Amino acid sequence: QVRVVESGGAMVQPGGSLRLSCAASGISFRLYAMGWYRQAPGKQRELVATITSGGSTNYGDSVKGRFTISRDNAKNTVYLQMNSLKPEDTAVYYCNARWGTASYWGQGTQVTVSS
């Protein structure tokens, strides 16, 4: 059984930092590209960051220079370090594991940036 579980969401003040974690089980984690996506109320889900099995990264334009994605294959976990958070970063953040046609999503974790 495949499980993708996000954690680390919270409420934080503008300018603050937060680290999200996503633990995957039931898959050969090292083979999978991992990604973070987010969805704000009334908006479409958008790309935040992805990391390939080889460690190459890609970021959405709105988070470049502020967010960093990383992975620990020994722990089957991908991280999203978020710095200089803005109110517009408020959203549910979803983790995705993808390999070929296989794609698995987590249930999401809420991030709220507000003073």
CSV table of C-alpha atoms in Angstrom, one decimal:
chain,number,residue,atom,x,y,z
A,1,GLN,CA,0.0,0.0,0.0
A,2,VAL,CA,1.4,3.4,-1.0
A,3,ARG,CA,1.2,6.2,1.5
A,4,VAL,CA,2.3,9.8,1.0
A,5,VAL,CA,2.0,11.8,4.2
A,6,GLU,CA,2.8,15.5,4.6
A,7,SER,CA,3.5,17.3,7.8
A,8,GLY,CA,4.8,20.5,9.2
A,9,GLY,CA,2.0,22.9,8.2
A,10,ALA,CA,1.3,25.7,10.6
A,11,MET,CA,0.3,29.4,10.9
A,12,VAL,CA,3.3,31.7,10.7
A,13,GLN,CA,3.9,35.4,10.5
A,14,PRO,CA,5.0,37.2,7.3
A,15,GLY,CA,8.7,37.0,6.9
A,16,GLY,CA,8.9,33.8,8.9
A,17,SER,CA,10.1,30.3,8.0
A,18,LEU,CA,8.6,26.8,7.9
A,19,ARG,CA,9.8,23.4,6.9
A,20,LEU,CA,7.4,20.9,5.4
A,21,SER,CA,8.1,17.1,5.3
A,22,CYS,CA,6.6,14.4,3.1
A,23,ALA,CA,7.2,10.8,4.0
A,24,ALA,CA,6.4,8.1,1.3
A,25,SER,CA,6.1,4.4,1.9
A,26,GLY,CA,5.2,1.5,-0.3
A,27,ILE,CA,7.3,2.7,-3.2
A,28,SER,CA,10.9,2.6,-4.3
A,29,PHE,CA,11.4,6.1,-3.2
A,30,ARG,CA,14.8,6.7,-4.8
A,31,LEU,CA,13.3,6.1,-8.2
A,32,TYR,CA,10.5,8.7,-7.9
A,33,ALA,CA,10.5,12.3,-8.7
A,34,MET,CA,9.0,14.2,-5.8
A,35,GLY,CA,7.1,17.5,-5.9
A,36,TRP,CA,5.3,20.0,-3.8
A,37,TYR,CA,2.2,21.7,-5.1
A,38,ARG,CA,-0.2,24.1,-3.4
A,39,GLN,CA,-3.8,25.2,-3.8
A,40,ALA,CA,-5.2,28.4,-2.3
A,41,PRO,CA,-9.0,28.9,-1.9
A,42,GLY,CA,-10.6,29.6,-5.3
A,43,LYS,CA,-7.4,29.0,-7.2
A,44,GLN,CA,-6.0,26.1,-9.2
A,45,ARG,CA,-3.3,23.8,-7.8
A,46,GLU,CA,0.1,25.2,-8.8
A,47,LEU,CA,3.6,23.9,-8.9
A,48,VAL,CA,5.8,24.9,-6.0
A,49,ALA,CA,8.9,22.8,-6.5
A,50,THR,CA,10.1,19.4,-7.8
A,51,ILE,CA,13.1,17.3,-7.4
A,52,THR,CA,14.1,14.4,-9.7
A,53,SER,CA,15.5,11.0,-8.6
A,54,GLY,CA,18.9,12.4,-9.5
A,55,GLY,CA,18.5,15.6,-7.4
A,56,SER,CA,17.7,18.1,-10.1
A,57,THR,CA,15.3,20.8,-8.9
A,58,ASN,CA,12.7,23.1,-10.4
A,59,TYR,CA,10.8,25.9,-8.8
A,60,GLY,CA,7.7,27.9,-9.5
A,61,ASP,CA,8.4,31.5,-10.3
A,62,SER,CA,6.7,32.8,-7.2
A,63,VAL,CA,8.9,30.9,-4.8
A,64,LYS,CA,12.3,31.0,-6.5
A,65,GLY,CA,15.0,32.2,-4.1
A,66,ARG,CA,12.8,31.7,-1.1
A,67,PHE,CA,11.9,28.0,-1.0
A,68,THR,CA,14.3,25.0,-1.2
A,69,ILE,CA,13.3,21.4,-1.9
A,70,SER,CA,15.5,18.5,-0.8
A,71,ARG,CA,15.2,14.8,-0.4
A,72,ASP,CA,16.7,12.1,1.9
A,73,ASN,CA,16.5,8.8,0.2
A,74,ALA,CA,17.6,7.0,3.4
A,75,LYS,CA,14.5,8.3,5.1
A,76,ASN,CA,12.1,8.2,2.1
A,77,THR,CA,11.4,11.8,2.8
A,78,VAL,CA,11.3,15.0,0.8
A,79,TYR,CA,11.4,18.5,2.4
A,80,LEU,CA,10.4,22.0,1.5
A,81,GLN,CA,12.2,24.7,3.4
A,82,MET,CA,10.2,27.9,3.1
A,83,ASN,CA,11.8,31.3,4.0
A,84,SER,CA,10.6,34.9,3.8
A,85,LEU,CA,7.0,33.7,3.8
A,86,LYS,CA,4.3,36.0,2.4
A,87,PRO,CA,0.5,36.1,2.9
A,88,GLU,CA,0.1,34.9,-0.7
A,89,ASP,CA,1.9,31.7,0.2
A,90,THR,CA,-1.2,30.7,2.2
A,91,ALA,CA,-2.5,27.4,0.8
A,92,VAL,CA,-2.8,23.7,1.3
A,93,TYR,CA,0.5,22.2,0.3
A,94,TYR,CA,0.4,18.8,-1.4
A,95,CYS,CA,3.2,16.3,-1.9
A,96,ASN,CA,3.4,14.2,-5.1
A,97,ALA,CA,5.4,11.1,-5.9
A,98,ARG,CA,5.8,10.3,-9.6
A,99,TRP,CA,7.5,7.6,-11.7
A,100,GLY,CA,6.4,7.0,-15.2
A,101,THR,CA,2.7,6.8,-15.2
A,102,ALA,CA,2.5,6.2,-11.5
A,103,SER,CA,1.5,9.3,-9.5
A,104,TYR,CA,0.6,9.4,-5.8
A,105,TRP,CA,-0.7,12.4,-3.8
A,106,GLY,CA,-0.8,13.1,-0.1
A,107,GLN,CA,-3.7,14.6,1.8
A,108,GLY,CA,-2.2,18.0,2.1
A,109,THR,CA,-1.0,20.2,5.0
A,110,GLN,CA,-2.3,23.8,5.6
A,111,VAL,CA,0.1,26.7,5.6
A,112,THR,CA,-1.2,30.0,6.7
A,113,VAL,CA,0.9,33.2,6.6
A,114,SER,CA,-0.8,35.9,8.6
A,115,SER,CA,0.0,38.6,11.2
